[in-house]
Amino acid sequence: MDYFPEGVVDPATIADCSDVSYNYGNYRDYFDGVLEYEDGRFHIYLNTHGAFEPSIPRMRFTFAHELGHYFIDEHRNALKKGKSLHTSFYKLQRKNIVELEADFFASCLLMPEVRFKELATSKKFDFSLVELLKNSFQTSISATLFRMIELDTYPFMVVVSEANRIKYHWRTEDFPYKYFVEHGTGKLPVLTAAGDFFNHGEEYADTEEVEVSGWFNSYKDDYRGITLYEKCIYQTSLGRVISILWQ
């Protein structure tokens, strides 16, 4: 269901209409958000620690995530029975199935499939399209990219690097490259824009054109002379680079 067919989804309005109370407060680093059930009512606590405002994408996603715990029957019923759900923290990759389900709910809620795919396929893929989607749905870069991968809107890959190593990576099913140059070691390939950051402190403001063979290996295909685009998002305070790769 698309709760806001003409505009940006507002989790607070959905909570109000569902008789779920909520408040924002500074809870230090105990959690980003948590849904509790007490005295027959549900309440969402949202953490503003770090000067987060209710309107920023990360806070909106946390709110939608907690609504997921409410609307997913198994989660809501568990709370009613006195069981405690996993407290929620913002993470690029989770393993807890309860948190994964709430993340997926939040993604679907904030970025409704029909509207998202219509806009995502309205122009040729480049980073400006990611920014257009991010701004249109008021979601973070990472949440927007994950939704694009879920819906397989265009062949591309996302690589998250920390400490000169590949921490995570995701790809659409039709992205043609799979095995990294340092496959099996976890090392970030040197001849890449992300590699330039960790090895030389270089940050590129624009999208770079790089050799496919700088990123990927193949035992049967010759990648010499084939290029792809790499756009780096630098999260220097976290020592992290997010690379978006496409052709």
PDB file of C-alpha atoms in Angstrom:
ATOM      1  CA  MET A   1       0.000   0.000   0.000  1.00  0.00           C
ATOM      2  CA  ASP A   2       1.214   3.513  -0.829  1.00  0.00           C
ATOM      3  CA  TYR A   3       0.119   5.653   2.117  1.00  0.00           C
ATOM      4  CA  PHE A   4       1.150   8.910   0.433  1.00  0.00           C
ATOM      5  CA  PRO A   5       0.576   8.488  -3.323  1.00  0.00           C
ATOM      6  CA  GLU A   6       1.270  12.147  -4.067  1.00  0.00           C
ATOM      7  CA  GLY A   7       4.178  12.986  -1.793  1.00  0.00           C
ATOM      8  CA  VAL A   8       6.855  12.006   0.709  1.00  0.00           C
ATOM      9  CA  VAL A   9       5.806   9.328   3.198  1.00  0.00           C
ATOM     10  CA  ASP A  10       5.513  10.684   6.746  1.00  0.00           C
ATOM     11  CA  PRO A  11       6.026   7.975   9.416  1.00  0.00           C
ATOM     12  CA  ALA A  12       4.664  10.276  12.142  1.00  0.00           C
ATOM     13  CA  THR A  13       1.316  10.606  10.372  1.00  0.00           C
ATOM     14  CA  ILE A  14       1.097   6.822  10.037  1.00  0.00           C
ATOM     15  CA  ALA A  15       1.871   6.405  13.741  1.00  0.00           C
ATOM     16  CA  ASP A  16      -0.808   8.959  14.647  1.00  0.00           C
ATOM     17  CA  CYS A  17      -3.396   7.204  12.474  1.00  0.00           C
ATOM     18  CA  SER A  18      -2.453   3.833  13.993  1.00  0.00           C
ATOM     19  CA  ASP A  19      -2.704   5.043  17.597  1.00  0.00           C
ATOM     20  CA  VAL A  20       1.015   4.459  18.169  1.00  0.00           C
ATOM     21  CA  SER A  21       2.528   7.157  20.368  1.00  0.00           C
ATOM     22  CA  TYR A  22       6.137   8.283  19.987  1.00  0.00           C
ATOM     23  CA  ASN A  23       8.686  10.729  21.279  1.00  0.00           C
ATOM     24  CA  TYR A  24      12.135  12.022  20.395  1.00  0.00           C
ATOM     25  CA  GLY A  25      14.824  12.195  23.053  1.00  0.00           C
ATOM     26  CA  ASN A  26      18.542  11.945  23.702  1.00  0.00           C
ATOM     27  CA  TYR A  27      19.178   8.348  24.765  1.00  0.00           C
ATOM     28  CA  ARG A  28      22.928   8.565  24.185  1.00  0.00           C
ATOM     29  CA  ASP A  29      24.175   5.470  22.339  1.00  0.00           C
ATOM     30  CA  TYR A  30      21.740   2.938  23.819  1.00  0.00           C
ATOM     31  CA  PHE A  31      19.672   2.568  20.628  1.00  0.00           C
ATOM     32  CA  ASP A  32      18.506   4.426  17.535  1.00  0.00           C
ATOM     33  CA  GLY A  33      14.888   3.442  18.001  1.00  0.00           C
ATOM     34  CA  VAL A  34      12.789   1.001  20.000  1.00  0.00           C
ATOM     35  CA  LEU A  35       9.128  -0.042  20.078  1.00  0.00           C
ATOM     36  CA  GLU A  36       7.665  -0.942  23.469  1.00  0.00           C
ATOM     37  CA  TYR A  37       4.298  -2.251  24.633  1.00  0.00           C
ATOM     38  CA  GLU A  38       3.033  -1.200  28.040  1.00  0.00           C
ATOM     39  CA  ASP A  39      -0.414  -0.864  29.602  1.00  0.00           C
ATOM     40  CA  GLY A  40      -2.086  -1.953  26.398  1.00  0.00           C
ATOM     41  CA  ARG A  41      -0.408   0.678  24.208  1.00  0.00           C
ATOM     42  CA  PHE A  42       2.516   0.807  21.802  1.00  0.00           C
ATOM     43  CA  HIS A  43       5.118   3.551  22.021  1.00  0.00           C
ATOM     44  CA  ILE A  44       8.152   4.326  19.843  1.00  0.00           C
ATOM     45  CA  TYR A  45      11.260   5.938  21.325  1.00  0.00           C
ATOM     46  CA  LEU A  46      13.467   7.739  18.786  1.00  0.00           C
ATOM     47  CA  ASN A  47      17.007   8.757  19.696  1.00  0.00           C
ATOM     48  CA  THR A  48      18.202  12.239  18.711  1.00  0.00           C
ATOM     49  CA  HIS A  49      21.715  11.631  20.065  1.00  0.00           C
ATOM     50  CA  GLY A  50      24.188  13.135  17.605  1.00  0.00           C
ATOM     51  CA  ALA A  51      21.890  16.107  16.903  1.00  0.00           C
ATOM     52  CA  PHE A  52      19.614  14.095  14.611  1.00  0.00           C
ATOM     53  CA  GLU A  53      16.520  15.994  13.521  1.00  0.00           C
ATOM     54  CA  PRO A  54      13.184  14.208  12.896  1.00  0.00           C
ATOM     55  CA  SER A  55      13.260  15.193   9.223  1.00  0.00           C
ATOM     56  CA  ILE A  56      16.665  13.749   8.315  1.00  0.00           C
ATOM     57  CA  PRO A  57      16.660  10.530   6.258  1.00  0.00           C
ATOM     58  CA  ARG A  58      18.305   8.377   8.922  1.00  0.00           C
ATOM     59  CA  MET A  59      15.701   9.340  11.532  1.00  0.00           C
ATOM     60  CA  ARG A  60      12.869   8.823   9.058  1.00  0.00           C
ATOM     61  CA  PHE A  61      14.165   5.324   8.293  1.00  0.00           C
ATOM     62  CA  THR A  62      14.482   4.499  11.998  1.00  0.00           C
ATOM     63  CA  PHE A  63      10.880   5.632  12.556  1.00  0.00           C
ATOM     64  CA  ALA A  64       9.670   3.534   9.607  1.00  0.00           C
ATOM     65  CA  HIS A  65      11.716   0.575  10.894  1.00  0.00           C
ATOM     66  CA  GLU A  66       9.986   0.754  14.293  1.00  0.00           C
ATOM     67  CA  LEU A  67       6.615   0.972  12.552  1.00  0.00           C
ATOM     68  CA  GLY A  68       7.639  -2.249  10.834  1.00  0.00           C
ATOM     69  CA  HIS A  69       7.904  -3.933  14.221  1.00  0.00           C
ATOM     70  CA  TYR A  70       4.353  -2.740  14.914  1.00  0.00           C
ATOM     71  CA  PHE A  71       2.766  -3.719  11.595  1.00  0.00           C
ATOM     72  CA  ILE A  72       4.503  -7.102  11.213  1.00  0.00           C
ATOM     73  CA  ASP A  73       2.176  -9.459  13.072  1.00  0.00           C
ATOM     74  CA  GLU A  74       4.856 -11.720  14.567  1.00  0.00           C
ATOM     75  CA  HIS A  75       6.772  -8.749  15.984  1.00  0.00           C
ATOM     76  CA  ARG A  76       3.708  -7.011  17.409  1.00  0.00           C
ATOM     77  CA  ASN A  77       2.332 -10.199  18.948  1.00  0.00           C
ATOM     78  CA  ALA A  78       5.702 -11.023  20.513  1.00  0.00           C
ATOM     79  CA  LEU A  79       5.709  -7.657  22.273  1.00  0.00           C
ATOM     80  CA  LYS A  80       2.145  -8.193  23.462  1.00  0.00           C
ATOM     81  CA  LYS A  81       3.276 -11.475  25.030  1.00  0.00           C
ATOM     82  CA  GLY A  82       5.985  -9.657  26.954  1.00  0.00           C
ATOM     83  CA  LYS A  83       8.898 -10.650  24.758  1.00  0.00           C
ATOM     84  CA  SER A  84      11.586  -8.103  23.961  1.00  0.00           C
ATOM     85  CA  LEU A  85      12.582  -7.329  20.400  1.00  0.00           C
ATOM     86  CA  HIS A  86      16.140  -6.539  19.391  1.00  0.00           C
ATOM     87  CA  THR A  87      16.870  -2.832  20.031  1.00  0.00           C
ATOM     88  CA  SER A  88      17.487  -1.084  16.726  1.00  0.00           C
ATOM     89  CA  PHE A  89      20.751   0.459  15.593  1.00  0.00           C
ATOM     90  CA  TYR A  90      21.496   1.819  12.138  1.00  0.00           C
ATOM     91  CA  LYS A  91      23.695  -0.692  10.290  1.00  0.00           C
ATOM     92  CA  LEU A  92      24.636  -1.234   6.661  1.00  0.00           C
ATOM     93  CA  GLN A  93      24.322  -4.990   7.057  1.00  0.00           C
ATOM     94  CA  ARG A  94      22.342  -6.989   9.584  1.00  0.00           C
ATOM     95  CA  LYS A  95      22.065 -10.671  10.450  1.00  0.00           C
ATOM     96  CA  ASN A  96      19.120 -10.609  12.874  1.00  0.00           C
ATOM     97  CA  ILE A  97      16.018 -11.740  10.946  1.00  0.00           C
ATOM     98  CA  VAL A  98      13.664  -9.558  13.008  1.00  0.00           C
ATOM     99  CA  GLU A  99      15.709  -6.467  12.179  1.00  0.00           C
ATOM    100  CA  LEU A 100      16.007  -7.469   8.518  1.00  0.00           C
ATOM    101  CA  GLU A 101      12.228  -7.777   8.248  1.00  0.00           C
ATOM    102  CA  ALA A 102      11.731  -4.350   9.821  1.00  0.00           C
ATOM    103  CA  ASP A 103      14.352  -2.863   7.484  1.00  0.00           C
ATOM    104  CA  PHE A 104      12.556  -4.298   4.467  1.00  0.00           C
ATOM    105  CA  PHE A 105       9.248  -2.913   5.722  1.00  0.00           C
ATOM    106  CA  ALA A 106      10.820   0.533   6.149  1.00  0.00           C
ATOM    107  CA  SER A 107      12.306   0.408   2.660  1.00  0.00           C
ATOM    108  CA  CYS A 108       8.966  -0.529   1.095  1.00  0.00           C
ATOM    109  CA  LEU A 109       7.103   2.073   3.142  1.00  0.00           C
ATOM    110  CA  LEU A 110       9.385   5.022   2.389  1.00  0.00           C
ATOM    111  CA  MET A 111      10.093   4.051  -1.229  1.00  0.00           C
ATOM    112  CA  PRO A 112       6.867   2.545  -2.642  1.00  0.00           C
ATOM    113  CA  GLU A 113       7.708   0.145  -5.457  1.00  0.00           C
ATOM    114  CA  VAL A 114       5.577   1.551  -8.284  1.00  0.00           C
ATOM    115  CA  ARG A 115       6.554   5.189  -7.791  1.00  0.00           C
ATOM    116  CA  PHE A 116      10.178   4.336  -7.058  1.00  0.00           C
ATOM    117  CA  LYS A 117      10.624   2.162 -10.158  1.00  0.00           C
ATOM    118  CA  GLU A 118       8.881   4.713 -12.353  1.00  0.00           C
ATOM    119  CA  LEU A 119      11.330   7.423 -11.314  1.00  0.00           C
ATOM    120  CA  ALA A 120      14.336   5.075 -11.197  1.00  0.00           C
ATOM    121  CA  THR A 121      13.818   4.080 -14.835  1.00  0.00           C
ATOM    122  CA  SER A 122      13.000   7.579 -16.085  1.00  0.00           C
ATOM    123  CA  LYS A 123      16.583   8.304 -17.183  1.00  0.00           C
ATOM    124  CA  LYS A 124      19.915   6.616 -17.815  1.00  0.00           C
ATOM    125  CA  PHE A 125      21.719   5.518 -14.682  1.00  0.00           C
ATOM    126  CA  ASP A 126      24.347   7.784 -13.186  1.00  0.00           C
ATOM    127  CA  PHE A 127      24.891   9.288  -9.752  1.00  0.00           C
ATOM    128  CA  SER A 128      22.497  12.157 -10.450  1.00  0.00           C
ATOM    129  CA  LEU A 129      19.699   9.560 -10.643  1.00  0.00           C
ATOM    130  CA  VAL A 130      20.614   8.258  -7.181  1.00  0.00           C
ATOM    131  CA  GLU A 131      20.513  11.830  -5.867  1.00  0.00           C
ATOM    132  CA  LEU A 132      17.161  12.442  -7.570  1.00  0.00           C
ATOM    133  CA  LEU A 133      15.667   9.365  -5.896  1.00  0.00           C
ATOM    134  CA  LYS A 134      17.236  10.228  -2.541  1.00  0.00           C
ATOM    135  CA  ASN A 135      15.811  13.737  -2.591  1.00  0.00           C
ATOM    136  CA  SER A 136      12.411  12.699  -3.942  1.00  0.00           C
ATOM    137  CA  PHE A 137      11.821  10.072  -1.242  1.00  0.00           C
ATOM    138  CA  GLN A 138      13.854  11.766   1.521  1.00  0.00           C
ATOM    139  CA  THR A 139      15.960   8.675   2.142  1.00  0.00           C
ATOM    140  CA  SER A 140      19.679   8.202   2.709  1.00  0.00           C
ATOM    141  CA  ILE A 141      22.105   7.332  -0.073  1.00  0.00           C
ATOM    142  CA  SER A 142      22.594   3.816   1.310  1.00  0.00           C
ATOM    143  CA  ALA A 143      18.852   3.121   1.737  1.00  0.00           C
ATOM    144  CA  THR A 144      18.213   4.430  -1.775  1.00  0.00           C
ATOM    145  CA  LEU A 145      20.929   2.230  -3.277  1.00  0.00           C
ATOM    146  CA  PHE A 146      19.658  -0.863  -1.442  1.00  0.00           C
ATOM    147  CA  ARG A 147      16.141  -0.234  -2.755  1.00  0.00           C
ATOM    148  CA  MET A 148      17.490   0.095  -6.297  1.00  0.00           C
ATOM    149  CA  ILE A 149      19.260  -3.245  -5.886  1.00  0.00           C
ATOM    150  CA  GLU A 150      16.138  -4.884  -4.414  1.00  0.00           C
ATOM    151  CA  LEU A 151      14.096  -3.758  -7.408  1.00  0.00           C
ATOM    152  CA  ASP A 152      16.901  -4.427  -9.918  1.00  0.00           C
ATOM    153  CA  THR A 153      16.374  -1.107 -11.669  1.00  0.00           C
ATOM    154  CA  TYR A 154      19.740  -1.069 -13.484  1.00  0.00           C
ATOM    155  CA  PRO A 155      22.883  -3.270 -13.494  1.00  0.00           C
ATOM    156  CA  PHE A 156      25.266  -1.916 -10.854  1.00  0.00           C
ATOM    157  CA  MET A 157      27.249  -2.839  -7.753  1.00  0.00           C
ATOM    158  CA  VAL A 158      27.842  -1.173  -4.392  1.00  0.00           C
ATOM    159  CA  VAL A 159      31.130  -1.811  -2.577  1.00  0.00           C
ATOM    160  CA  VAL A 160      31.750  -0.615   0.982  1.00  0.00           C
ATOM    161  CA  SER A 161      35.425  -0.377   1.936  1.00  0.00           C
ATOM    162  CA  GLU A 162      37.065   0.227   5.300  1.00  0.00           C
ATOM    163  CA  ALA A 163      40.766   0.125   6.225  1.00  0.00           C
ATOM    164  CA  ASN A 164      41.668  -0.702   2.613  1.00  0.00           C
ATOM    165  CA  ARG A 165      39.521  -3.825   2.677  1.00  0.00           C
ATOM    166  CA  ILE A 166      36.152  -4.696   1.168  1.00  0.00           C
ATOM    167  CA  LYS A 167      33.725  -4.789   4.072  1.00  0.00           C
ATOM    168  CA  TYR A 168      30.473  -5.461   2.183  1.00  0.00           C
ATOM    169  CA  HIS A 169      29.275  -5.576  -1.386  1.00  0.00           C
ATOM    170  CA  TRP A 170      25.940  -5.950  -3.135  1.00  0.00           C
ATOM    171  CA  ARG A 171      25.092  -6.275  -6.827  1.00  0.00           C
ATOM    172  CA  THR A 172      22.041  -6.536  -9.012  1.00  0.00           C
ATOM    173  CA  GLU A 173      21.544  -9.926 -10.634  1.00  0.00           C
ATOM    174  CA  ASP A 174      22.372  -8.582 -14.083  1.00  0.00           C
ATOM    175  CA  PHE A 175      25.590  -6.758 -13.145  1.00  0.00           C
ATOM    176  CA  PRO A 176      28.108  -8.576 -15.384  1.00  0.00           C
ATOM    177  CA  TYR A 177      31.105  -8.749 -13.020  1.00  0.00           C
ATOM    178  CA  LYS A 178      31.408 -10.823  -9.877  1.00  0.00           C
ATOM    179  CA  TYR A 179      34.929 -11.796  -8.777  1.00  0.00           C
ATOM    180  CA  PHE A 180      37.220  -9.109  -7.382  1.00  0.00           C
ATOM    181  CA  VAL A 181      40.902  -8.945  -8.287  1.00  0.00           C
ATOM    182  CA  GLU A 182      41.719  -9.828  -4.675  1.00  0.00           C
ATOM    183  CA  HIS A 183      38.956 -12.449  -4.550  1.00  0.00           C
ATOM    184  CA  GLY A 184      39.226 -14.516  -1.393  1.00  0.00           C
ATOM    185  CA  THR A 185      41.491 -12.109   0.491  1.00  0.00           C
ATOM    186  CA  GLY A 186      39.080  -9.234   1.138  1.00  0.00           C
ATOM    187  CA  LYS A 187      41.706  -6.701   0.069  1.00  0.00           C
ATOM    188  CA  LEU A 188      40.508  -3.639  -1.824  1.00  0.00           C
ATOM    189  CA  PRO A 189      41.924  -3.646  -5.380  1.00  0.00           C
ATOM    190  CA  VAL A 190      44.653  -1.028  -5.758  1.00  0.00           C
ATOM    191  CA  LEU A 191      43.801   0.318  -9.227  1.00  0.00           C
ATOM    192  CA  THR A 192      40.433   1.788  -8.228  1.00  0.00           C
ATOM    193  CA  ALA A 193      39.163   5.192  -7.139  1.00  0.00           C
ATOM    194  CA  ALA A 194      38.468   3.787  -3.664  1.00  0.00           C
ATOM    195  CA  GLY A 195      41.988   2.354  -3.593  1.00  0.00           C
ATOM    196  CA  ASP A 196      43.378   5.815  -4.340  1.00  0.00           C
ATOM    197  CA  PHE A 197      41.694   7.120  -1.194  1.00  0.00           C
ATOM    198  CA  PHE A 198      43.193   4.527   1.132  1.00  0.00           C
ATOM    199  CA  ASN A 199      46.619   4.412  -0.519  1.00  0.00           C
ATOM    200  CA  HIS A 200      47.151   8.057  -1.486  1.00  0.00           C
ATOM    201  CA  GLY A 201      44.492  10.092   0.349  1.00  0.00           C
ATOM    202  CA  GLU A 202      42.923  11.040  -2.990  1.00  0.00           C
ATOM    203  CA  GLU A 203      39.251  12.064  -3.062  1.00  0.00           C
ATOM    204  CA  TYR A 204      37.430  12.490  -6.368  1.00  0.00           C
ATOM    205  CA  ALA A 205      34.514  14.891  -6.555  1.00  0.00           C
ATOM    206  CA  ASP A 206      33.360  13.539  -9.908  1.00  0.00           C
ATOM    207  CA  THR A 207      32.584  10.093 -11.247  1.00  0.00           C
ATOM    208  CA  GLU A 208      35.747   8.344 -12.434  1.00  0.00           C
ATOM    209  CA  GLU A 209      36.148   6.026 -15.416  1.00  0.00           C
ATOM    210  CA  VAL A 210      38.228   3.009 -14.382  1.00  0.00           C
ATOM    211  CA  GLU A 211      39.358  -0.246 -15.960  1.00  0.00           C
ATOM    212  CA  VAL A 212      37.151  -3.258 -15.285  1.00  0.00           C
ATOM    213  CA  SER A 213      40.358  -5.257 -14.792  1.00  0.00           C
ATOM    214  CA  GLY A 214      41.266  -2.917 -11.929  1.00  0.00           C
ATOM    215  CA  TRP A 215      38.279  -4.219  -9.961  1.00  0.00           C
ATOM    216  CA  PHE A 216      37.480  -7.668 -11.346  1.00  0.00           C
ATOM    217  CA  ASN A 217      39.073 -10.935 -12.441  1.00  0.00           C
ATOM    218  CA  SER A 218      37.817 -13.526 -14.878  1.00  0.00           C
ATOM    219  CA  TYR A 219      39.192 -16.923 -15.824  1.00  0.00           C
ATOM    220  CA  LYS A 220      37.447 -16.976 -19.192  1.00  0.00           C
ATOM    221  CA  ASP A 221      36.862 -13.348 -20.275  1.00  0.00           C
ATOM    222  CA  ASP A 222      39.409 -10.741 -21.296  1.00  0.00           C
ATOM    223  CA  TYR A 223      38.586  -7.438 -19.572  1.00  0.00           C
ATOM    224  CA  ARG A 224      41.461  -5.468 -21.095  1.00  0.00           C
ATOM    225  CA  GLY A 225      40.298  -2.159 -22.537  1.00  0.00           C
ATOM    226  CA  ILE A 226      36.825  -2.408 -20.961  1.00  0.00           C
ATOM    227  CA  THR A 227      35.901   0.386 -18.561  1.00  0.00           C
ATOM    228  CA  LEU A 228      33.207   1.141 -16.027  1.00  0.00           C
ATOM    229  CA  TYR A 229      32.223   4.124 -13.923  1.00  0.00           C
ATOM    230  CA  GLU A 230      33.042   4.465 -10.243  1.00  0.00           C
ATOM    231  CA  LYS A 231      31.468   7.088  -8.018  1.00  0.00           C
ATOM    232  CA  CYS A 232      32.913   7.282  -4.506  1.00  0.00           C
ATOM    233  CA  ILE A 233      31.040   8.540  -1.463  1.00  0.00           C
ATOM    234  CA  TYR A 234      33.552   9.357   1.254  1.00  0.00           C
ATOM    235  CA  GLN A 235      32.519   8.888   4.879  1.00  0.00           C
ATOM    236  CA  THR A 236      35.847   9.998   6.286  1.00  0.00           C
ATOM    237  CA  SER A 237      34.696  10.185   9.914  1.00  0.00           C
ATOM    238  CA  LEU A 238      33.994   6.441   9.688  1.00  0.00           C
ATOM    239  CA  GLY A 239      37.071   5.645   7.592  1.00  0.00           C
ATOM    240  CA  ARG A 240      34.698   4.343   4.926  1.00  0.00           C
ATOM    241  CA  VAL A 241      34.253   4.669   1.178  1.00  0.00           C
ATOM    242  CA  ILE A 242      31.123   3.589  -0.678  1.00  0.00           C
ATOM    243  CA  SER A 243      31.820   2.866  -4.354  1.00  0.00           C
ATOM    244  CA  ILE A 244      29.019   2.689  -6.909  1.00  0.00           C
ATOM    245  CA  LEU A 245      30.056   0.780 -10.047  1.00  0.00           C
ATOM    246  CA  TRP A 246      28.186   0.707 -13.358  1.00  0.00           C
ATOM    247  CA  GLN A 247      28.666   0.838 -17.133  1.00  0.00           C
TER     248      GLN A 247
END
